[in-house]
Short mmCIF file of C-alpha atoms in Angstrom, two decimals:
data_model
loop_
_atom_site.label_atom_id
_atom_site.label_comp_id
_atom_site.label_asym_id
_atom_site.label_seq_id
_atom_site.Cartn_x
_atom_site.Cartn_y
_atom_site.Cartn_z
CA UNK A 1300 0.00 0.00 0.00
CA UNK A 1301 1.23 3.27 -1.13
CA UNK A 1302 1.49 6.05 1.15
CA UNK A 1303 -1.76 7.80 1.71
CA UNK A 1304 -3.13 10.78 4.08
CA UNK A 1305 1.07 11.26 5.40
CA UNK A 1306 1.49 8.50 5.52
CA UNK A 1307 1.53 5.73 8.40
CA UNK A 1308 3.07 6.07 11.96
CA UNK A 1309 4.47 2.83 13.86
CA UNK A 1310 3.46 3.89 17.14
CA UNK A 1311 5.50 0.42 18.86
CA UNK A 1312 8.87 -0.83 16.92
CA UNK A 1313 12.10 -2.42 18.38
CA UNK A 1314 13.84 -0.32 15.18
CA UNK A 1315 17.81 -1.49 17.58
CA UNK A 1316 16.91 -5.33 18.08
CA UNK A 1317 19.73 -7.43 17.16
CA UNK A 1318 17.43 -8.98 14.14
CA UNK A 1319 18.01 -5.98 12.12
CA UNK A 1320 21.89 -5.03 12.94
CA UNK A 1321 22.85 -7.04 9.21
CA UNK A 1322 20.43 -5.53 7.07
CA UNK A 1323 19.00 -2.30 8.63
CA UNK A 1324 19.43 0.52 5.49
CA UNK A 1325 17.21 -2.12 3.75
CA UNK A 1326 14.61 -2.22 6.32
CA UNK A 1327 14.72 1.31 6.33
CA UNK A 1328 14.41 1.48 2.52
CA UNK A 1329 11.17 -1.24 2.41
CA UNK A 1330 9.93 0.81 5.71
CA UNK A 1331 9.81 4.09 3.62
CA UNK A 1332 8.08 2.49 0.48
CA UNK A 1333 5.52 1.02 2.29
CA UNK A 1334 4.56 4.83 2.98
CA UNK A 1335 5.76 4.66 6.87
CA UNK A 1336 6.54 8.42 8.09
CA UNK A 1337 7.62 7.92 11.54
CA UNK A 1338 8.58 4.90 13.78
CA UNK A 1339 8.61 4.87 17.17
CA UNK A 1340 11.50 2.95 18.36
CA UNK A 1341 11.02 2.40 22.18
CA UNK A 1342 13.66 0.08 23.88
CA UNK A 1343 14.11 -2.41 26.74
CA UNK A 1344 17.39 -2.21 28.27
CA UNK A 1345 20.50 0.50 28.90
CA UNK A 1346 22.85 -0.86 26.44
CA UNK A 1347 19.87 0.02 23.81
CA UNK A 1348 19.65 3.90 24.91
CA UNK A 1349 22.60 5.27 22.89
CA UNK A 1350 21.99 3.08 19.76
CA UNK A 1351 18.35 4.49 19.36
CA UNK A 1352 19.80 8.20 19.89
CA UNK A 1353 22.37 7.02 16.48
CA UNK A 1354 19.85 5.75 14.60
CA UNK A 1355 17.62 9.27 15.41
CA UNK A 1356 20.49 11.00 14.05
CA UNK A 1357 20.95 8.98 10.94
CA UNK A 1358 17.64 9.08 10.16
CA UNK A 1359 16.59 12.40 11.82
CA UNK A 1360 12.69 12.07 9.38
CA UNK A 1361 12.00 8.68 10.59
CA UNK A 1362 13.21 7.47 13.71
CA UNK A 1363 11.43 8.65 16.87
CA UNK A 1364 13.52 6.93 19.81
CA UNK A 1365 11.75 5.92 23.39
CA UNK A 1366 13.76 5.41 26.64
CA UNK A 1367 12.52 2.50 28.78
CA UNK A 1368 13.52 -0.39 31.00
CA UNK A 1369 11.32 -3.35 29.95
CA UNK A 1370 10.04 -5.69 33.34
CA UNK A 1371 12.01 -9.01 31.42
CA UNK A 1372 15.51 -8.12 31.14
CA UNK A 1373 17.66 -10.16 28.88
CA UNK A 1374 15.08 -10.12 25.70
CA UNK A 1375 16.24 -12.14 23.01
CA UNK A 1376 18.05 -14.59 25.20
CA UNK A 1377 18.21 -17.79 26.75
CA UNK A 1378 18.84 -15.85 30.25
CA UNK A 1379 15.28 -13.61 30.73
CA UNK A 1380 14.55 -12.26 34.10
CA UNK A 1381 12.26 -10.26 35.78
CA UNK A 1382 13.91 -6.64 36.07
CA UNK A 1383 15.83 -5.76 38.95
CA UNK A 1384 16.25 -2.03 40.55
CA UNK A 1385 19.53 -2.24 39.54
CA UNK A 1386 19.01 -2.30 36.04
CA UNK A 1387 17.79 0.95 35.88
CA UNK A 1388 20.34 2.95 37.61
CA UNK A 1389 22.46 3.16 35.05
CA UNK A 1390 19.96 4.28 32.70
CA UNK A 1391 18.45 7.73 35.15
CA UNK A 1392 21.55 9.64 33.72
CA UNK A 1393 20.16 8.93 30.18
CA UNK A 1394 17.05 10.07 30.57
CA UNK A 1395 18.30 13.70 31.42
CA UNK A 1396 21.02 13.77 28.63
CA UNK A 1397 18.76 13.26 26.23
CA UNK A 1398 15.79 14.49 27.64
CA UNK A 1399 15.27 16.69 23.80
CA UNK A 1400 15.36 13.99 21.69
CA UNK A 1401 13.57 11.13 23.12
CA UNK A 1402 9.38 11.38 22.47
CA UNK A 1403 8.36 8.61 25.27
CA UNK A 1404 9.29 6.86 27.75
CA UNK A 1405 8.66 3.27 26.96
CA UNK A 1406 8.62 -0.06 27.09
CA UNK A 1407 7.81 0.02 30.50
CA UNK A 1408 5.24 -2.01 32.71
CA UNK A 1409 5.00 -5.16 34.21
CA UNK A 1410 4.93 -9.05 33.18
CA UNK A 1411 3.58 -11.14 36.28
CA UNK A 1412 4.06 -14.30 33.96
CA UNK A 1413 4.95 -17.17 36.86
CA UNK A 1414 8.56 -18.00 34.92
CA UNK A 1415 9.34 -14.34 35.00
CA UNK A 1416 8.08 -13.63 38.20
CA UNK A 1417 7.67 -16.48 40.67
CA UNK A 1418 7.67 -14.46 43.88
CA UNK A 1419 6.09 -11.31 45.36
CA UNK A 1420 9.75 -10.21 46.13
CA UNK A 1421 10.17 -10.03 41.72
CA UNK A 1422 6.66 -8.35 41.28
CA UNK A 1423 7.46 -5.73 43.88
CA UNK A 1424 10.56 -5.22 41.98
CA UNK A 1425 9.05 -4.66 38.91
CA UNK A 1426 6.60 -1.91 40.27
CA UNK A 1427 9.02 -0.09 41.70
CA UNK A 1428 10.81 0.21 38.31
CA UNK A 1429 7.61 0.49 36.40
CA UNK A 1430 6.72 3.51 39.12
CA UNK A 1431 10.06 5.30 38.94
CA UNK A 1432 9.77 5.31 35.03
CA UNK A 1433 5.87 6.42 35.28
CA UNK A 1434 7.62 9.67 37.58
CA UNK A 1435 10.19 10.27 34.80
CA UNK A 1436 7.95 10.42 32.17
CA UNK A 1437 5.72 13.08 34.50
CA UNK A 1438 9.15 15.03 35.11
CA UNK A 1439 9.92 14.98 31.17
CA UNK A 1440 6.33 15.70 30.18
CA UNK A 1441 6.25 12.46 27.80
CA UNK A 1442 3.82 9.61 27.11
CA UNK A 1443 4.19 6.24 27.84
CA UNK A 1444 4.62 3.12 26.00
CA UNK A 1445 3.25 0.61 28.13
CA UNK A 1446 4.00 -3.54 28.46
CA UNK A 1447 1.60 -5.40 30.29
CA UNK A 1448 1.05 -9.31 30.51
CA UNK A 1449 -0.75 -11.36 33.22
CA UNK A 1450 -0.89 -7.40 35.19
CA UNK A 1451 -3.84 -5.94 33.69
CA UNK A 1452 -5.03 -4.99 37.22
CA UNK A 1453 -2.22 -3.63 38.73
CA UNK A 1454 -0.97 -1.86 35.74
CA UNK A 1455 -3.87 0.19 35.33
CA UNK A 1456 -4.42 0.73 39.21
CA UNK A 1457 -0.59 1.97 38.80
CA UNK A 1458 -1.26 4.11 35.74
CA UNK A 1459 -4.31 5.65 37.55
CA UNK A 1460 -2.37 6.05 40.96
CA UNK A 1461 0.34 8.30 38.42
CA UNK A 1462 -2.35 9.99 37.15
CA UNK A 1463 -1.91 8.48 34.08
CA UNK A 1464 -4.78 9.02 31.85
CA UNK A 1465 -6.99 -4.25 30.63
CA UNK A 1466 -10.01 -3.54 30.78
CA UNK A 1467 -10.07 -1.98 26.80
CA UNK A 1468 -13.44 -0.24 27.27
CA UNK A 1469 -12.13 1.41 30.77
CA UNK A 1470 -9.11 2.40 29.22
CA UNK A 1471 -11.14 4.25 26.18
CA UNK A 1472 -12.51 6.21 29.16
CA UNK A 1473 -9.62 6.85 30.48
CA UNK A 1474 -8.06 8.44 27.57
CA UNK A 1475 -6.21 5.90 26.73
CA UNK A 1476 -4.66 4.20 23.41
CA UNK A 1477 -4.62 0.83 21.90
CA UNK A 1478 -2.22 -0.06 19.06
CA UNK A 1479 -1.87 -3.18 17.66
CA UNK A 1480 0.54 -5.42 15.49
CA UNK A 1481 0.09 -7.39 12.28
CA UNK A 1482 -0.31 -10.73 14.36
CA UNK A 1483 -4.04 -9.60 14.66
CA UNK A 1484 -4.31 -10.61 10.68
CA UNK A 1485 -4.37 -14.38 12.06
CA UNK A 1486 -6.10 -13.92 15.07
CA UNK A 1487 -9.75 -13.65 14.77
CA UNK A 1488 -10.54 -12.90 18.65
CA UNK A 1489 -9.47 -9.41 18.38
CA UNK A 1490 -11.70 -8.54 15.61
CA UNK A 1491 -14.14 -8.35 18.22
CA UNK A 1492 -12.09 -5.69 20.32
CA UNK A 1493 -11.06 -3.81 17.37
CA UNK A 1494 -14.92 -3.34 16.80
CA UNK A 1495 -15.11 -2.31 20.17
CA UNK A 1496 -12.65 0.33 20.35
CA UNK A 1497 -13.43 3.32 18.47
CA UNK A 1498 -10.92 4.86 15.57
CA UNK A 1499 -10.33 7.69 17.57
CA UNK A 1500 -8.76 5.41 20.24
CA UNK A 1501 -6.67 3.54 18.08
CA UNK A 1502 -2.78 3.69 16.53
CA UNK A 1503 -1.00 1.42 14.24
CA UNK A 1504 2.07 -0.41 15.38
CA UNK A 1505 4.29 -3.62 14.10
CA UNK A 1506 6.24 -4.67 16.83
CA UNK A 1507 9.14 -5.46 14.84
CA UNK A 1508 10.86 -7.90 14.87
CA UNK A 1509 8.52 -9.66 16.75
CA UNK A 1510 3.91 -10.14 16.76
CA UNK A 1511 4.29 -10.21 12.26
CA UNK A 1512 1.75 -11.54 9.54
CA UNK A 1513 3.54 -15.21 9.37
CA UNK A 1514 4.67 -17.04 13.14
CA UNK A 1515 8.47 -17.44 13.08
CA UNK A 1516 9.08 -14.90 10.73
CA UNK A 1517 11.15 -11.66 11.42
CA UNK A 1518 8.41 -8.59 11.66
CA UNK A 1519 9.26 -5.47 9.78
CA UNK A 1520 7.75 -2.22 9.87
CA UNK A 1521 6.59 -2.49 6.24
CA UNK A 1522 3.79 -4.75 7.50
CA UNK A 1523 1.70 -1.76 9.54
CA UNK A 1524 -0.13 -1.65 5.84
CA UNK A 1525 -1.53 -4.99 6.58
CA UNK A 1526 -2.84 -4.21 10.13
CA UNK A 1527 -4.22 -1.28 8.36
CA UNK A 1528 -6.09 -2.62 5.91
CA UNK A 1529 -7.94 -5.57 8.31
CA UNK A 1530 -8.63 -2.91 11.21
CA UNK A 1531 -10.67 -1.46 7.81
CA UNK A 1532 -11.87 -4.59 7.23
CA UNK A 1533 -13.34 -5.35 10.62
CA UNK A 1534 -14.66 -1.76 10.78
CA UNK A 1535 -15.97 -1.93 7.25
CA UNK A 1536 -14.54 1.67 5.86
CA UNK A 1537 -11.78 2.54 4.28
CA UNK A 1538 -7.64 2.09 5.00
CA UNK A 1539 -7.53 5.90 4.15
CA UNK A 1540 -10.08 6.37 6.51
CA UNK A 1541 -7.68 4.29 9.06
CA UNK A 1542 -4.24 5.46 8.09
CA UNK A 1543 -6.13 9.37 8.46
CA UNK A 1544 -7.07 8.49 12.27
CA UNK A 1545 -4.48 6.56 13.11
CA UNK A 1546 -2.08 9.00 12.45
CA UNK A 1547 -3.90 12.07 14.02
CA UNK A 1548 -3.84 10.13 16.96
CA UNK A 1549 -0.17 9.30 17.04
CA UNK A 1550 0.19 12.77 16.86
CA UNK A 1551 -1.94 13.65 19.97
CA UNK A 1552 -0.10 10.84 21.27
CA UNK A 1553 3.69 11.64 20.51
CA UNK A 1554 3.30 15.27 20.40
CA UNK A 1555 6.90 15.97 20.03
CA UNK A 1556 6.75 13.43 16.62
CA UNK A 1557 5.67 16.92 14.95
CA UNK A 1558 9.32 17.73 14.16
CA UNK A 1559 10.15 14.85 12.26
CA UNK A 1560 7.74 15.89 9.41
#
């Protein structure tokens, strides 16, 4: 799908995963002819922080880079574990020195998943992280790009104990919005929920590298056209009509995304 309307924004993107360090300028190149304006790169660990800032400067029109400690450390390993305290020390520096450039903090949140987090001790952990990251973002005066998985509760307790403005419908009320990844294409159960939510509530995203068209296949941002076209499909309008919203509400989203265009 051509670009249309601006084009599309991937609102959710892991643009520094190790998947893409052999090929990246042709991602880029097949991300930009599928008519994709901005991507949100948000990241999971430290070591990630200064990449994202290089890529923003490489591609100053495209990338939009996220700060964020993730609640599984070690992503794309054999050695995941719930996040420690400790991991994001290092990072608090970061946050400040680049406090211009970066658009949101994210991915933050919390995974309560029993191999991940066995014990209260880890999910205490993880909330204290996931609350000192909610504060920076209210310091910085950025949204948030949130993980959540087998937490809906306490997330959005958190989130609304932040002020921070799951239950989908709750979250519509709340302000909130709900992106979501080309995986949807095979799963029918979230036509339902995509029905639900209204456009106006809803952003595009690919996940990339991981949540694409085809299981066990590397995600790329190219694919946000296909998410596109079936949230039209379940809707019954138009992807212009979708690609139009969507994007809008990126915008409202990532405010600061304005100076890439």
């Amino acid at each position: 799908m051509a670009s249309m309307d601006g084009g599309f924004v991937d609102c959710h993107c892991h643009i520094t995963a190790c998947e893409f360090a052999e090929d990246l300028e042709d991602v880029i190149k097949r991300t930009r002819e599928a008519g994709v304006k901005t991507l949100i790169s948000v990241t999971e660990e430290p070591s990630e922080f200064e990449r994202v800032i290089q890529l923003f400067k490489s591609y100053p029109d495209l990338v939009a880079p996220c700060f964020g400690i993730h609640p599984v450390q070690g992503c794309g390993s054999h050695d995941q574990r719930s996040v420690k305290i400790q991991d994001l020390e290092p990072a608090l520096p970061l946050f400040q020195k680049y406090r211009d450039d970066i658009v949101a903090v994210g991915e933050i949140g919390l995974d309560y998943t029993p191999w991940y987090a066995p014990t209260s001790q880890e999910r205490e952990e993880q909330l204290t992280v996931f609350t000192k990251q909610l504060q920076i973002s209210k310091d910085l005066d950025l949204p948030v790009n949130i993980h959540s998985r087998s937490a809906a509760k306490v997330t959005i307790a958190t989130l609304k104990e932040q002020g921070k403005p799951s239950v989908a419908m709750e979250g519509v009320q709340a302000g909130y919005f709900f992106s979501f990844p080309p995986a949807v294409c095979r799963n029918d159960q979230k036509a339902k929920l995509i029905k639900q939510i209204p456009l106006e509530h809803i952003c595009l995203e690919t996940d990339s590298p991981s949540l694409g068209p085809e299981k066990h296949v590397r995600n790329e941002p190219k694919n946000i056209s296909l998410v596109c076209e079936y949230i039209a499909h379940v809707k019954g309008i138009t992807p212009q009509m979708v690609i139009h919203a969507t994007t809008d509400n990126a915008l409202r989203l990532f405010p600061k995304i304005k100076r890439l265009e």
